[in-house]
mmCIF file of C-alpha atoms and ligand atoms in Angstrom:
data_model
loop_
_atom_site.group_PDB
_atom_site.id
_atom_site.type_symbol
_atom_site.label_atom_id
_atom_site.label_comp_id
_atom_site.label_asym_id
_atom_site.label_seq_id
_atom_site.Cartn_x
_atom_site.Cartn_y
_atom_site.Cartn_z
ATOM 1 C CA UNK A 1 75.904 116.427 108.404
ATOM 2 C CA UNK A 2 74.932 119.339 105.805
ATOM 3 C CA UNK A 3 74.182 118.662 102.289
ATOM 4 C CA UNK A 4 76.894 116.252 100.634
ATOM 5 C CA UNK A 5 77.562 116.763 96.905
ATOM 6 C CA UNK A 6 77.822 113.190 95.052
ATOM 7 C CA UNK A 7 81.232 112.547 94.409
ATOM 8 C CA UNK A 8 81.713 110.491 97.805
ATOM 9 C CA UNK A 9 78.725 108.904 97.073
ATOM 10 C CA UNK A 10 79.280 107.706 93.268
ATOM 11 C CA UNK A 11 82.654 106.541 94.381
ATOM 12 C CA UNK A 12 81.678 104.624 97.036
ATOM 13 C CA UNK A 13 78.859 102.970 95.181
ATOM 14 C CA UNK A 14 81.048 102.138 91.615
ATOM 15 C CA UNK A 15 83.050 100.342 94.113
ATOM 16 C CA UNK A 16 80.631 98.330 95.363
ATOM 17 C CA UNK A 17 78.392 97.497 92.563
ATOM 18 C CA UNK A 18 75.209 99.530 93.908
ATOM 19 C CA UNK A 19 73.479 102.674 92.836
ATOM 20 C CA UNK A 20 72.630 105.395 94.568
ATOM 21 C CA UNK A 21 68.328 106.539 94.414
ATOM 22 C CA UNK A 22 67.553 109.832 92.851
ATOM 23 C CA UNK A 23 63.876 110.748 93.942
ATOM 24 C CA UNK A 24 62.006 113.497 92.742
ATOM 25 C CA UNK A 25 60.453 115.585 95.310
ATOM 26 C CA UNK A 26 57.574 117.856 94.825
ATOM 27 C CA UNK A 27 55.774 118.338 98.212
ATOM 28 C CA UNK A 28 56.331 117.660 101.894
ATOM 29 C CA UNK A 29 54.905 113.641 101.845
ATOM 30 C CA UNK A 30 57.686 112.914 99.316
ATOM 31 C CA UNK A 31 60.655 114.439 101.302
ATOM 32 C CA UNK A 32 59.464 113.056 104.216
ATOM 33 C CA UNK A 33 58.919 109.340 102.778
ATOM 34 C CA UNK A 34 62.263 109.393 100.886
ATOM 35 C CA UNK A 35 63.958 110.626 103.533
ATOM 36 C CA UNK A 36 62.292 108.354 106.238
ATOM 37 C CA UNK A 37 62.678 105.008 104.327
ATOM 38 C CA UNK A 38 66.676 105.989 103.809
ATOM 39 C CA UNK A 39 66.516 106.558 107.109
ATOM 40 C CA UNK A 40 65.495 103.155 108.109
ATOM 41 C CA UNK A 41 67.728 101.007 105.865
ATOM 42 C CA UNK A 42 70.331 103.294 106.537
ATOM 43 C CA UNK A 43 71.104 104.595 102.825
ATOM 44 C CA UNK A 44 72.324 107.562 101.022
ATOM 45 C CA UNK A 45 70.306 109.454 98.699
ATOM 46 C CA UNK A 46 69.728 112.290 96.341
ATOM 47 C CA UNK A 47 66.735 114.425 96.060
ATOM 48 C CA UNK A 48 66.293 116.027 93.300
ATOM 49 C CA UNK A 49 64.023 118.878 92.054
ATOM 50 C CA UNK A 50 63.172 119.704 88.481
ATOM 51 C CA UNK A 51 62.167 123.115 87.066
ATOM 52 C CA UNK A 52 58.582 122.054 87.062
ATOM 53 C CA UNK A 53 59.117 121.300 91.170
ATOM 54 C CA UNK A 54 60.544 124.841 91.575
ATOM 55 C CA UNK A 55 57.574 126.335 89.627
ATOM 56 C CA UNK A 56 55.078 124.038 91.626
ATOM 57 C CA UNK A 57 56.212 124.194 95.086
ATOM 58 C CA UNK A 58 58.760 127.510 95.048
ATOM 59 C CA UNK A 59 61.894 126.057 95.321
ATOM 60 C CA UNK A 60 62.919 127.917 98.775
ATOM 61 C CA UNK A 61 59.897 125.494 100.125
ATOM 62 C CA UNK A 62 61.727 122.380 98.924
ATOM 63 C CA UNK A 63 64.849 123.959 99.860
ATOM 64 C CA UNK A 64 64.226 124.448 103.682
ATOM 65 C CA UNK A 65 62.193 121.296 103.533
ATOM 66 C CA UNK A 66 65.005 119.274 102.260
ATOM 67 C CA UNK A 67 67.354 121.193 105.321
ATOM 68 C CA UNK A 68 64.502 119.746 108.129
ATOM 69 C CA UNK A 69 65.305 116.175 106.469
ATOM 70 C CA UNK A 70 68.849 116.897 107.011
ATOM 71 C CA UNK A 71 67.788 117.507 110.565
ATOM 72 C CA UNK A 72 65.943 114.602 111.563
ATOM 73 C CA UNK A 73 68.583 112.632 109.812
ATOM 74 C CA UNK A 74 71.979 114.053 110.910
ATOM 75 C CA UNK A 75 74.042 110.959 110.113
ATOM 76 C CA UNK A 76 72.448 110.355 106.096
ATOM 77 C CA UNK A 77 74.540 111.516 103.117
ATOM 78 C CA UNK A 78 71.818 113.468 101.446
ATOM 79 C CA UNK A 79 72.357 115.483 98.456
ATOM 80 C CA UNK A 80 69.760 118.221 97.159
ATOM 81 C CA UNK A 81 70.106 118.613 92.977
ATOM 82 C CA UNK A 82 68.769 120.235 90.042
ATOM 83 C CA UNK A 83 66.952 117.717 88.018
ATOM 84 C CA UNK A 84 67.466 118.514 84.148
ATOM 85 C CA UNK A 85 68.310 121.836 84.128
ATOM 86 C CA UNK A 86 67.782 123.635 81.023
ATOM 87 C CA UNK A 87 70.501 126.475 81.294
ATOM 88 C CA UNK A 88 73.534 128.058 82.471
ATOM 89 C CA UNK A 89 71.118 130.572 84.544
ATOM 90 C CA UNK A 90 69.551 127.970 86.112
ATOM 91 C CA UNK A 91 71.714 125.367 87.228
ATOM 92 C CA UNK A 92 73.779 128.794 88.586
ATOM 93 C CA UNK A 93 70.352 129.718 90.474
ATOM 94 C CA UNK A 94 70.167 126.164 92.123
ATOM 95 C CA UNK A 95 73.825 127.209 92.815
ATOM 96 C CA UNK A 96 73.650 129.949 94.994
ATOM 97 C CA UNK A 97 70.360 128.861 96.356
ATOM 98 C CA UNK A 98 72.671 126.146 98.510
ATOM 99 C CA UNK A 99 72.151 122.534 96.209
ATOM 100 C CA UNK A 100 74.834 120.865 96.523
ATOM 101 C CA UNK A 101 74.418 119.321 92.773
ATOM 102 C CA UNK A 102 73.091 120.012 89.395
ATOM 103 C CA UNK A 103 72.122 118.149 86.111
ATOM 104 C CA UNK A 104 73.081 120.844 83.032
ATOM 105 C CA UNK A 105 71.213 118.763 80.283
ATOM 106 C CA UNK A 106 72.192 119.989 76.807
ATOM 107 C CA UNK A 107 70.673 116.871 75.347
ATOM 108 C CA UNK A 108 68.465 118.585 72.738
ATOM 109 C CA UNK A 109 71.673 120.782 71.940
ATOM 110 C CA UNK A 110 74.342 120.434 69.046
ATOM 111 C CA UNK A 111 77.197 118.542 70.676
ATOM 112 C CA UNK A 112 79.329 121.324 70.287
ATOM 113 C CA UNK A 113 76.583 123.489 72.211
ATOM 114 C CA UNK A 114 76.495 120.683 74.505
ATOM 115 C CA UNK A 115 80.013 121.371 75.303
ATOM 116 C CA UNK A 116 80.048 124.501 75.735
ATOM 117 C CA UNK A 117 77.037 124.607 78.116
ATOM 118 C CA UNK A 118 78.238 121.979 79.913
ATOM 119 C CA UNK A 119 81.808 123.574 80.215
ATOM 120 C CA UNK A 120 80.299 126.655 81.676
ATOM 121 C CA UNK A 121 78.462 125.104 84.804
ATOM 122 C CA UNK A 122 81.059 122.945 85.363
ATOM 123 C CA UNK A 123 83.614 125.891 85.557
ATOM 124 C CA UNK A 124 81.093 127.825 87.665
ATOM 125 C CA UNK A 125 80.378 124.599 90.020
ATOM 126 C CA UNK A 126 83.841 123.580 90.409
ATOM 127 C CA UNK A 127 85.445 126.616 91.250
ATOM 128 C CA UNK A 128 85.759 126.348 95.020
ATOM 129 C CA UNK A 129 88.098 129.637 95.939
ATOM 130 C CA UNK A 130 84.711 131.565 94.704
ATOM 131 C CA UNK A 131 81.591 129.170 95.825
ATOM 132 C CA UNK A 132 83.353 127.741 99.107
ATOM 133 C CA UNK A 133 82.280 124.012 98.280
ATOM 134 C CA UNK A 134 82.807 121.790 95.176
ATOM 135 C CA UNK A 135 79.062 120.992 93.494
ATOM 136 C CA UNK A 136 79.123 118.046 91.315
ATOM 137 C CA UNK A 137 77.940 118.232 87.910
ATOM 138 C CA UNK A 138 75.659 115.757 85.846
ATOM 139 C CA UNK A 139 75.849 116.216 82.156
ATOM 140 C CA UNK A 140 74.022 114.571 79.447
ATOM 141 C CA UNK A 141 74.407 112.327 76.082
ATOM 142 C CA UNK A 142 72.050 110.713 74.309
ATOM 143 C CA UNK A 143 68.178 111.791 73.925
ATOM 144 C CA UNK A 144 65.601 109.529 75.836
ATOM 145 C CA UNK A 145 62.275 109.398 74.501
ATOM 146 C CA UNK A 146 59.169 110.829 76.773
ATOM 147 C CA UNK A 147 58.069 113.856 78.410
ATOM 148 C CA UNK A 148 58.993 116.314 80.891
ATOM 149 C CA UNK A 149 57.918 119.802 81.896
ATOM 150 C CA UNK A 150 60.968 121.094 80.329
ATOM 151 C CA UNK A 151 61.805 118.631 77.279
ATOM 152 C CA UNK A 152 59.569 116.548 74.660
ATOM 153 C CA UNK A 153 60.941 113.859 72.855
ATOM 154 C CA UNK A 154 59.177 111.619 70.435
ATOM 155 C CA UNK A 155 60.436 107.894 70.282
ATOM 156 C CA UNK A 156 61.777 109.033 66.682
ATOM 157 C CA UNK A 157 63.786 111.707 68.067
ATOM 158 C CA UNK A 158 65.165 109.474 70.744
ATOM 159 C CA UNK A 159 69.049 108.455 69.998
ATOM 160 C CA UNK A 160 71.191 105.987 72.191
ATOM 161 C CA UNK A 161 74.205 107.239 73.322
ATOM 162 C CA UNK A 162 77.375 107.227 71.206
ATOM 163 C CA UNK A 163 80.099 105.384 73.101
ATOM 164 C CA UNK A 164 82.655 107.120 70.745
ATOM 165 C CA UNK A 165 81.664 110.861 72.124
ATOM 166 C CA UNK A 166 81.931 110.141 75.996
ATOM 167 C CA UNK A 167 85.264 110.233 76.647
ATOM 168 C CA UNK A 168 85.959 113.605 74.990
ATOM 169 C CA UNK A 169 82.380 114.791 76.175
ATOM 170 C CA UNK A 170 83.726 114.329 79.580
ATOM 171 C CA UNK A 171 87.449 115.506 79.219
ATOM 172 C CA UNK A 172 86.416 118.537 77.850
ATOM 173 C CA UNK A 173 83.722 119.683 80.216
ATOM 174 C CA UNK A 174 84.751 118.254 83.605
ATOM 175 C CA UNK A 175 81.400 116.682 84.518
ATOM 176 C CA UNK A 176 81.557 114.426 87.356
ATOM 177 C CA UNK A 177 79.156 111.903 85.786
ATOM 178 C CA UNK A 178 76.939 110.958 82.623
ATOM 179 C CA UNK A 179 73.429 110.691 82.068
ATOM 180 C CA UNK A 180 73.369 107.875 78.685
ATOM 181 C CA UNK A 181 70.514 106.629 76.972
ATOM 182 C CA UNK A 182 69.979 103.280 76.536
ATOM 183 C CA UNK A 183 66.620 102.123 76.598
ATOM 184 C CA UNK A 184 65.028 103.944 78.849
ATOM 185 C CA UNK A 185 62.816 106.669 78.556
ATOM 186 C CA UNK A 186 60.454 109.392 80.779
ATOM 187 C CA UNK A 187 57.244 108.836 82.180
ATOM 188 C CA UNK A 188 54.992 105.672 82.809
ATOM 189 C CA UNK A 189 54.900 104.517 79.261
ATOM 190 C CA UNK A 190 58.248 103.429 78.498
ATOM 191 C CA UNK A 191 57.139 100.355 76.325
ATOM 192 C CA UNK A 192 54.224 98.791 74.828
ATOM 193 C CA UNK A 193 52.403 95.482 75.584
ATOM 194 C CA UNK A 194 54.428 92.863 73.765
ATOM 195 C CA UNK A 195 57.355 94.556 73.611
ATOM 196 C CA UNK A 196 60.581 93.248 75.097
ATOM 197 C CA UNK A 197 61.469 95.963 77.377
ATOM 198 C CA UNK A 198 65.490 95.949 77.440
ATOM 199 C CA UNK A 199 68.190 98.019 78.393
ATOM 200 C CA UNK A 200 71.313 98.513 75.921
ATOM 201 C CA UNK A 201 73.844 96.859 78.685
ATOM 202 C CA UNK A 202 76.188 96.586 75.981
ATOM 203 C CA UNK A 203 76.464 100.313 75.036
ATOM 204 C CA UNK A 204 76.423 100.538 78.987
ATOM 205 C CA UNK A 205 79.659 98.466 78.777
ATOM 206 C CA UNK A 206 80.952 99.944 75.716
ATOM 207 C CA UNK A 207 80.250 103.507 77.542
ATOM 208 C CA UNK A 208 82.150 102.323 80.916
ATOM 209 C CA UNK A 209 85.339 100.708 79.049
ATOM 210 C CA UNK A 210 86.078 104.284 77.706
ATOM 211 C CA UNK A 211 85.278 105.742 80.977
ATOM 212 C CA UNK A 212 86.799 103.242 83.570
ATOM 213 C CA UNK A 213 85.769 103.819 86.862
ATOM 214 C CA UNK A 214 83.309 107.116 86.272
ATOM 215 C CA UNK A 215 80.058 107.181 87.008
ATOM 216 C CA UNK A 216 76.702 106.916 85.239
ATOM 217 C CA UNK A 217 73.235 107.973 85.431
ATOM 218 C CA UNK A 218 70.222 106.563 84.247
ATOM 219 C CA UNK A 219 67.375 108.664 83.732
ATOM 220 C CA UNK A 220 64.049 107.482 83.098
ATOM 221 C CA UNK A 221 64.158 104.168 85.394
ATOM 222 C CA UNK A 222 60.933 104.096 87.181
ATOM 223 C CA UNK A 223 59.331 100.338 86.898
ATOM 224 C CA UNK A 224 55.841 101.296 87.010
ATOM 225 C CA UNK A 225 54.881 98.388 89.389
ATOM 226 C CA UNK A 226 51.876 97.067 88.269
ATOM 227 C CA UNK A 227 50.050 96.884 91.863
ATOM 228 C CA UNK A 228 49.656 100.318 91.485
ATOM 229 C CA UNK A 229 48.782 100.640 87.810
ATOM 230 C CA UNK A 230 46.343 98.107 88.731
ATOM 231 C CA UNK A 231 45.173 100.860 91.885
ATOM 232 C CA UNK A 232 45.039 103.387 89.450
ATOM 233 C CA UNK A 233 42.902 101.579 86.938
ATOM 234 C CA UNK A 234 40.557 99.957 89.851
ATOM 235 C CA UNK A 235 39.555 103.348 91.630
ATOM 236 C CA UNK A 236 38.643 105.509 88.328
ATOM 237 C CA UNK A 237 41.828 106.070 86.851
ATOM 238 C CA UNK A 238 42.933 105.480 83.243
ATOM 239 C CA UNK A 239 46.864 104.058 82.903
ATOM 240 C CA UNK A 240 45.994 101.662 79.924
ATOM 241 C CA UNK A 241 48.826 99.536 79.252
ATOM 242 C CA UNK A 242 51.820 101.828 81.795
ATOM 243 C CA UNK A 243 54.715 99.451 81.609
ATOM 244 C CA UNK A 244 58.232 100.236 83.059
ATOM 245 C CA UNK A 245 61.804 99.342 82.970
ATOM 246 C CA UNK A 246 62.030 95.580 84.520
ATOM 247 C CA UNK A 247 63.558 96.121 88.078
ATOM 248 C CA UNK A 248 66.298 92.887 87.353
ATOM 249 C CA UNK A 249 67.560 95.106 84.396
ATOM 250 C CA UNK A 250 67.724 98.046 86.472
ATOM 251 C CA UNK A 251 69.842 95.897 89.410
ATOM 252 C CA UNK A 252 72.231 94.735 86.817
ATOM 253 C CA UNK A 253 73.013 98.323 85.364
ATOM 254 C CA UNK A 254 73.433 99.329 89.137
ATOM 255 C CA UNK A 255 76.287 96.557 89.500
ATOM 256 C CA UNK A 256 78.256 97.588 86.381
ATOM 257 C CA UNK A 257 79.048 101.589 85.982
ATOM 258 C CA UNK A 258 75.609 103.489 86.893
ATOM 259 C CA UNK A 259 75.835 105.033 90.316
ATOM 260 C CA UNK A 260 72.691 106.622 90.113
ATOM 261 C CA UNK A 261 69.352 106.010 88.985
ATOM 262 C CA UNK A 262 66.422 108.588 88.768
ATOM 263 C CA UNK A 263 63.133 107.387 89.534
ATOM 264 C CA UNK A 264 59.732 109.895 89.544
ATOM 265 C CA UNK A 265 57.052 108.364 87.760
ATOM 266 C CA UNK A 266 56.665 105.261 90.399
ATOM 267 C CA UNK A 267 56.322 107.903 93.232
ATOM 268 C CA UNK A 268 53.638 109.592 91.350
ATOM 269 C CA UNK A 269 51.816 106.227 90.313
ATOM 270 C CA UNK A 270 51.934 105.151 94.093
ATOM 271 C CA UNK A 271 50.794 108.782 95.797
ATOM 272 C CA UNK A 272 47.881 108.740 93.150
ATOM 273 C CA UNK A 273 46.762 105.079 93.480
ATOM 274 C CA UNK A 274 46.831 105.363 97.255
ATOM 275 C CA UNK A 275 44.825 108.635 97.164
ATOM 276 C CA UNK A 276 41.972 107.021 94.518
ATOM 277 C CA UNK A 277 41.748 103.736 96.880
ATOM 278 C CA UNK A 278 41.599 105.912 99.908
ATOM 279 C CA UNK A 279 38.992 107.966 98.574
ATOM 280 C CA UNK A 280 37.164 104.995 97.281
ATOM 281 C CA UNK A 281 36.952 103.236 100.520
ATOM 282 C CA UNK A 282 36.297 105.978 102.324
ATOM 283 C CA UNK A 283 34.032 108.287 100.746
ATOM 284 C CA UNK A 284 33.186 111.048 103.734
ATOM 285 C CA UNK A 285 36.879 111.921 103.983
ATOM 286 C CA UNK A 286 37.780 115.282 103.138
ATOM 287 C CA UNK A 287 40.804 115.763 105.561
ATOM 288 C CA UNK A 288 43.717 115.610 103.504
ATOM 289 C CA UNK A 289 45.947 113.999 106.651
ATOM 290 C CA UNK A 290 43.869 111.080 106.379
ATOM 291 C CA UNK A 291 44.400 110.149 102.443
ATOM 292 C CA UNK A 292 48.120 111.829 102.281
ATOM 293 C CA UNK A 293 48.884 109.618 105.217
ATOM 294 C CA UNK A 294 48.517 106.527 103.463
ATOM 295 C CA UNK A 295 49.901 107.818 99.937
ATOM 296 C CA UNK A 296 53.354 108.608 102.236
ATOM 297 C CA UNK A 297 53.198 105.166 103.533
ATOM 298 C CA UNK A 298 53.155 103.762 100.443
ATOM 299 C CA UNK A 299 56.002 105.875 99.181
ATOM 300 C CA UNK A 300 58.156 104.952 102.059
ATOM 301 C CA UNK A 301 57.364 101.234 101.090
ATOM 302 C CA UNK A 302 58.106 101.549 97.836
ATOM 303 C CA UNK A 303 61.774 103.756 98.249
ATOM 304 C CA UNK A 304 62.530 101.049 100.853
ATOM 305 C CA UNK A 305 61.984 98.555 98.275
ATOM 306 C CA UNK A 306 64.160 100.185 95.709
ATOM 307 C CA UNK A 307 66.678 101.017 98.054
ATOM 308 C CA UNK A 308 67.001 97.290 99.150
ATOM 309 C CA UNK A 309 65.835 95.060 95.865
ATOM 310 C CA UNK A 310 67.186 97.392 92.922
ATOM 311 C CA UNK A 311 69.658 99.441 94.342
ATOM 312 C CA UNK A 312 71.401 97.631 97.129
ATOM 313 C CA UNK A 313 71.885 100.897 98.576
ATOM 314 C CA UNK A 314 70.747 100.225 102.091
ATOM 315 C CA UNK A 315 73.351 100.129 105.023
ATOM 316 C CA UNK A 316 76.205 102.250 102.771
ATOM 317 C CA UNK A 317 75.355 105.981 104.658
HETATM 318 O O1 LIG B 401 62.640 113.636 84.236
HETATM 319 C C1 LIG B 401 61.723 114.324 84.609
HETATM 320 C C2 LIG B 401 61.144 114.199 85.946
HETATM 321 O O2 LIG B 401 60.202 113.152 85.974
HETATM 322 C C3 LIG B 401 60.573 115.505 86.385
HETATM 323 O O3 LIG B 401 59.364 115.750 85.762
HETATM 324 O O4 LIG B 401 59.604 118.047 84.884
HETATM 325 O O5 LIG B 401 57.340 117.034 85.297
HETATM 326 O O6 LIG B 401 58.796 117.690 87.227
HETATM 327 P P1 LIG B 401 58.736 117.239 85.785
HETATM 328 P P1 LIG B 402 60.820 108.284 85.356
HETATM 329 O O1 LIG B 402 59.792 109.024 84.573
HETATM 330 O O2 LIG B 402 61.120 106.953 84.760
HETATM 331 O O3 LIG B 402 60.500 108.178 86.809
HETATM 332 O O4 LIG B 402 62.196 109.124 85.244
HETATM 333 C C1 LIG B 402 62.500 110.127 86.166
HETATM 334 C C2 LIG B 402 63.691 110.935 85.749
HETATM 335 O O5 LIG B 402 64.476 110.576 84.894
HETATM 336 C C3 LIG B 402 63.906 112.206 86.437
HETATM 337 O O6 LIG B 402 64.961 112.916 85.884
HETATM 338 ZN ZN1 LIG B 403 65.184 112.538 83.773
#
């Protein structure tokens, strides 16, 4: 099947109490590991490339590389989307380039500019007589601490979402979901040791009974499993004290409203510990098959993992 926007998806998976994986893709390993371990267990799935992606890997690379996927998996609901994009310019680029979804985030905005932003992709995405296909649009409320190419937030600056603004938020732009924060934040630091890393479930619930039955996105949600901070640490890195959202909190938002949940940092923590312990144990390698080989294993073990034990995506494609 071509590219599928998210609406079937999000849906399908409020429904039935799961949550669709949004994976971050950067290279060829990732595509191919994502795409192979939804493969296997059967599961849809959304790629998704930021504005630091495009810059690193030109996004007509990720683009055709996310159309072979498509190839080798004919029968898999995959959708390609713009990860945080900063503008109206570029979420229209990702557009006409072919994705089949795109993330406006006016986060750091006024609310009003929020809107408006907002309001503007969504009129340009959902106007099908003029693009020929309806692209879903993620919008955002609510700052999460942590950093991205694109946006910086200090853990003063970060606000949880107000439960009060969604429903006109959403009635006024015509987003197709909501990116909330409510606890979580960017990167591999989330919390630190002796902290009691929780989610907001209750301003999740507050959020969902003003928007019954629409779908919401948590950003931020990598774990950080601690085998491979441990990796890191043991083969010359330096992750003191990485600590992650707690997988059982992440399962439980999946069951109530959020239909999707973006996860980067654990891919990058599992690629780089692989590649240190490869190199350790095998110091006279220098082909790059041999060490990417086992960093896309792991990958595919890990999104096979979160597909089946925190998403309970598997076997709805
Ligand atoms: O939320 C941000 C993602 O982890 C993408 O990060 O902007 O460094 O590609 P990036
Ligand atoms: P993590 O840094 O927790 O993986 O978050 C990724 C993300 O939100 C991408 O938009
Ligand atoms: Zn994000």
């Amino acid at each position: 099947m071509p590219l599928v926007n998210t609406k079937e998806m999000f849906e399908k998976a409020y429904k039935g109490g799961y949550a669709i994986g949004a994976f971050n893709v950067n290279n060829m390993e990732i595509v191919q590991a994502i795409t192979e371990a939804a493969g296997a267990l059967n599961s849809p799935v959304i790629l998704q490339v930021s504005a630091g992606a495009r810059k690193y890997a030109n996004s007509r690379y990720l683009i055709h590389m996310v159309q072979a996927a498509i190839e080798n998996f004919p029968d898999l609901p995959i959708a390609l989307h713009l990860d945080h994009g900063s503008s109206f310019e570029l979420c229209k680029a990702c557009i006409d380039d072919g994705f089949s979804s795109v993330m406006i985030d006016g986060s750091a905005l006024s609310y009003e500019e929020n809107v408006a932003v907002t309001k503007a992709v969504c009129d340009y995405a959902h106007d099908v007589k003029a693009r020929g296909r309806y692209i879903t649009v993620e919008g955002e409320l609510g700052k999460l601490a942590g950093i991205e190419d694109a946006v910086n937030v200090s853990e003063e600056d970060a606000q949880f979402t107000n439960p009060d603004e969604v429903l006109d938020f959403v009635t006024r732009t015509g987003v197709d979901s909501l990116a909330i924060a409510i606890g979580t934040s960017h990167g591999a630091y989330k919390f630190k040791p002796g902290q009691n890393p929780r989610l907001r479930l209750d301003i999740l619930d507050e959020v969902s009974k003003r928007l019954p039955g629409f779908p919401i996105v948590l950003h931020g949600a990598s774990s950080v499993p601690q085998e491979y901070v441990k990796m890191v640490n043991q083969y010359g890195g330096a992750m003191p004290d990485a600590i992650g959202i707690p997988e059982e909190q992440l399962r439980e938002a999946a069951k109530r409203a959020v239909c999707k949940i973006n996860i980067d940092s654990d891919i990058r923590l599992c690629m780089t510990g692989s590649i240190r312990k490869h190199f350790a144990e095998h110091p006279d390698h220098f082909d790059p098959r041999q060490y990417l080989t086992d960093a896309r294993a792991n990958i595919k073990d890990l999104v096979s993992h979160k597909i089946k034990d925190v998403l309970g995506s598997d076997n709805k494609a």
